[in-house]
PDB file of C-alpha atoms in Angstrom:
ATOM      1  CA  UNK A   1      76.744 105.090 299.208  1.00  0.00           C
ATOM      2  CA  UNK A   2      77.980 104.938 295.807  1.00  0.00           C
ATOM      3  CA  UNK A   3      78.452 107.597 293.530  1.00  0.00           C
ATOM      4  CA  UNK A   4      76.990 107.679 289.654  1.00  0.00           C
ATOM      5  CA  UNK A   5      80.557 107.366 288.456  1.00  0.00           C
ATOM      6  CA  UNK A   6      81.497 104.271 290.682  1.00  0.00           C
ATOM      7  CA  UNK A   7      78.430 102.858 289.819  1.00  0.00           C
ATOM      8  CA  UNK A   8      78.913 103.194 285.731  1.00  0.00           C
ATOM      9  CA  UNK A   9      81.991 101.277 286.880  1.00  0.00           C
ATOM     10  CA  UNK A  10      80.464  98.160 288.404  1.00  0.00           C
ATOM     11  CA  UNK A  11      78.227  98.154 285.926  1.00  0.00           C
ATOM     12  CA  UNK A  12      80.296  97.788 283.225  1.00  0.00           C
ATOM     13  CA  UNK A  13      82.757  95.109 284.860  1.00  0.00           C
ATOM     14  CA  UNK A  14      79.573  92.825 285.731  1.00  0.00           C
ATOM     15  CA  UNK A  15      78.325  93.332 282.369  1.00  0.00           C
ATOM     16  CA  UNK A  16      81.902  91.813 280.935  1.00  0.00           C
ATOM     17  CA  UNK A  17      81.941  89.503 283.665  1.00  0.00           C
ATOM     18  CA  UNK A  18      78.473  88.176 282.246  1.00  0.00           C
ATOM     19  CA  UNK A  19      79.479  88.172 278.970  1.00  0.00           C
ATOM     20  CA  UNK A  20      82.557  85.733 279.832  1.00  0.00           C
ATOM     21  CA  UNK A  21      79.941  83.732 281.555  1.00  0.00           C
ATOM     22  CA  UNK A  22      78.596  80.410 280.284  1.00  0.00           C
ATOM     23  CA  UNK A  23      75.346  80.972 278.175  1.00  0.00           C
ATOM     24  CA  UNK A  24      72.359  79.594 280.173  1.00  0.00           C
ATOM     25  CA  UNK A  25      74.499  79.332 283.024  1.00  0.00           C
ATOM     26  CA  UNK A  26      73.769  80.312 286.563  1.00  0.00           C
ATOM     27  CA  UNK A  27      76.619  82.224 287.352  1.00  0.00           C
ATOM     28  CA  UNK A  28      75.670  84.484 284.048  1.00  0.00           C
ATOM     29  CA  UNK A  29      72.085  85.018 285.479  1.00  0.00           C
ATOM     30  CA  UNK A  30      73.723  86.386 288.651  1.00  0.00           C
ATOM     31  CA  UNK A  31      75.776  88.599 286.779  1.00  0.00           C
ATOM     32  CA  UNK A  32      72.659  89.878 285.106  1.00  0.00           C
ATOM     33  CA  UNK A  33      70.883  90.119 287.990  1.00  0.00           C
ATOM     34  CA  UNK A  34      73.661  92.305 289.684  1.00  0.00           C
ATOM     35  CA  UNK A  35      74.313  94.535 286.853  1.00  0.00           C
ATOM     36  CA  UNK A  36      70.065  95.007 286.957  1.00  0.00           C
ATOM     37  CA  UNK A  37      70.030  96.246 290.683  1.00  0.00           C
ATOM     38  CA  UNK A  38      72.982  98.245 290.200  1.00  0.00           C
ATOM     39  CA  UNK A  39      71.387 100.014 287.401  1.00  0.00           C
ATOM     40  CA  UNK A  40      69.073 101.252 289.087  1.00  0.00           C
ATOM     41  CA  UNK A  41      71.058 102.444 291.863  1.00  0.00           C
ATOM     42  CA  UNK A  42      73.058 104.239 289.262  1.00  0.00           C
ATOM     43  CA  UNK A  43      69.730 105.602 287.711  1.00  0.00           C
ATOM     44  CA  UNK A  44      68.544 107.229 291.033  1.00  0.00           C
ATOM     45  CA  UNK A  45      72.115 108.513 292.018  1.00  0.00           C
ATOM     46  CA  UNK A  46      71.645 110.385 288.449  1.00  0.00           C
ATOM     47  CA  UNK A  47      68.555 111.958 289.249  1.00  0.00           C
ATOM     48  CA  UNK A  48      70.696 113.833 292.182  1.00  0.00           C
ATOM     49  CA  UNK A  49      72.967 114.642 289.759  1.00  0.00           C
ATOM     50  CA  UNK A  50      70.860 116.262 287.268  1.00  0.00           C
ATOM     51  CA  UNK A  51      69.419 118.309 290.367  1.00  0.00           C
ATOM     52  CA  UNK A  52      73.037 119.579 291.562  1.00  0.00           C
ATOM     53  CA  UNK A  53      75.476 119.593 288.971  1.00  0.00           C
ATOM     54  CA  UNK A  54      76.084 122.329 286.039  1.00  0.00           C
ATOM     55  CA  UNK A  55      74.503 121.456 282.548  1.00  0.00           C
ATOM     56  CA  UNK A  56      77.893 120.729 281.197  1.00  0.00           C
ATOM     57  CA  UNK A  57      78.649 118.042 283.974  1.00  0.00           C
ATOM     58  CA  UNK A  58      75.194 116.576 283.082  1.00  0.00           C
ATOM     59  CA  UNK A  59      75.624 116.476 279.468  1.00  0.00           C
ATOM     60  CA  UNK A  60      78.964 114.314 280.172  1.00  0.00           C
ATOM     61  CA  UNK A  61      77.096 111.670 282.849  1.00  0.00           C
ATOM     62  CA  UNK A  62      74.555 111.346 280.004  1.00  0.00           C
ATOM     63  CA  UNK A  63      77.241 110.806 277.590  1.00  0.00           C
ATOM     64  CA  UNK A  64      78.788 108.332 279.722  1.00  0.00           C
ATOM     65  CA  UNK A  65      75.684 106.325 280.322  1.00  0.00           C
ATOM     66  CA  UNK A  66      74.414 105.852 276.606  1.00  0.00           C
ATOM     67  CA  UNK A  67      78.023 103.782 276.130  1.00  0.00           C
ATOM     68  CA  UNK A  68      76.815 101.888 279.300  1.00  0.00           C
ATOM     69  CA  UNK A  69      73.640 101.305 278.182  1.00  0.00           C
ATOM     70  CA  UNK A  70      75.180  99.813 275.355  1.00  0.00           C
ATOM     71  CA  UNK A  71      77.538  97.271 277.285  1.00  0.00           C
ATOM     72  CA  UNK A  72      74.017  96.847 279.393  1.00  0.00           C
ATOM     73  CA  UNK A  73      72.192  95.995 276.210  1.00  0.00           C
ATOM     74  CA  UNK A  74      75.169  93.975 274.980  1.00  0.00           C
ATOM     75  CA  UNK A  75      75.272  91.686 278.033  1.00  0.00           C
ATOM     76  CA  UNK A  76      71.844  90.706 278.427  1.00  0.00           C
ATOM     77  CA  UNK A  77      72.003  90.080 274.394  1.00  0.00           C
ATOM     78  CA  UNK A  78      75.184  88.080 274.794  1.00  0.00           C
ATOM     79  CA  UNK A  79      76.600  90.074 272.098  1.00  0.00           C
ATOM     80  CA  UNK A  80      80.246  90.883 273.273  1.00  0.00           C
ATOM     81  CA  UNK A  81      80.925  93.840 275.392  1.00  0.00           C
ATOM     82  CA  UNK A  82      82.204  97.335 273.622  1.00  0.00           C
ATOM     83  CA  UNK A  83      86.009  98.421 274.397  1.00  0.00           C
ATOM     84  CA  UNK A  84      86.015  99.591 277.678  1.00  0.00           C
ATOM     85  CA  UNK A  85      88.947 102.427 276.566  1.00  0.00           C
ATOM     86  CA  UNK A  86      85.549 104.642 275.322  1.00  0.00           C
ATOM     87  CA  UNK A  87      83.429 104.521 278.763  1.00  0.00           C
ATOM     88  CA  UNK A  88      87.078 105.626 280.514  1.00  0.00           C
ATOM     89  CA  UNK A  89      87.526 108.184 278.415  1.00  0.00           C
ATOM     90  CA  UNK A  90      84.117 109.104 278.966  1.00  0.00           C
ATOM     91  CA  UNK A  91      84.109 108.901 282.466  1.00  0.00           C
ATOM     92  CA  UNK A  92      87.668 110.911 282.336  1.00  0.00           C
ATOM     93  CA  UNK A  93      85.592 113.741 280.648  1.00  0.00           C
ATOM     94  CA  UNK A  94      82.446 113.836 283.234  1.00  0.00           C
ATOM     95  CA  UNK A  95      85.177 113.542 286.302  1.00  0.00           C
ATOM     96  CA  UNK A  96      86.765 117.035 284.369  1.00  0.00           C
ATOM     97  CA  UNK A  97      83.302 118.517 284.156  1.00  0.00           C
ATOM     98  CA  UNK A  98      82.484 117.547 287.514  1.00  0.00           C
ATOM     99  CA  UNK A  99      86.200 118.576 289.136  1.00  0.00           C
ATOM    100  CA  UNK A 100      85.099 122.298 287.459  1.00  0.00           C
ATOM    101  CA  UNK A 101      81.643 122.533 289.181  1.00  0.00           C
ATOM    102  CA  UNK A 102      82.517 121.638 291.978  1.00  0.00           C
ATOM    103  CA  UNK A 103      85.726 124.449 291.743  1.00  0.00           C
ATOM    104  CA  UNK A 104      88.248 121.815 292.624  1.00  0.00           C
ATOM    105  CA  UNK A 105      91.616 121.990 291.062  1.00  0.00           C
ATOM    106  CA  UNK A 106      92.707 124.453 288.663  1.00  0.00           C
ATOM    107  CA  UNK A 107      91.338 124.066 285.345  1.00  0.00           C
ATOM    108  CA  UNK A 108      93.515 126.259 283.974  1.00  0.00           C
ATOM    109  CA  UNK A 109      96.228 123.480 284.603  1.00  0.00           C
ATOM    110  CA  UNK A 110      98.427 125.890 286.537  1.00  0.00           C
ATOM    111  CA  UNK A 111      99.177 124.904 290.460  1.00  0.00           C
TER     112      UNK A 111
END
């Protein structure tokens, strides 16, 4: 099983991949279709999420999906997909959050 993080991932590669993709063509509607059913296996693994993890750790997966929702909204629309640099310094910033709930690694920085 995937986790909500390696899930925002695919996501946002098929959503480029689709946007590369020929307009009308049948490879694009694949891509859709792909970056559809792995939506919503990201949007249950999130529901867990909110359940177990810290508000802070939440706040930063719900920060990291409203830029996915907007390479989501951007692919189906054709429109061009934003710079993927923001989602992976997003996703940096929920894997720090996540890393502290879960009490792994020092957050102080020190060994």
């Amino acid at each position: 099983m995937s986790s909500d993080a390696t899930c925002v991932k695919e996501i946002a590669a098929v959503a480029k991949r689709a946007v590369d993709a020929e307009a009308g063509s049948t490879a694009r509607a694949e891509f859709l279709a792909t970056m559809e059913q792995a939506e919503i296996q990201r949007s249950a693994l999130f529901e867990t999420l909110v359940l177990l993890a810290c508000p802070a750790a939440v706040e930063a997966a719900k920060t990291v999906n409203a830029a996915l929702w907007e390479s989501e909204v951007a692919a189906r629309e054709d429109a061009g997909v934003p710079d993927g640099a923001v989602l992976i310094e997003l996703l940096n910033a929920y894997h720090s959050q996540a890393r502290l709930d879960l009490g792994v690694g020092n957050p102080a920085g020190g060994a």
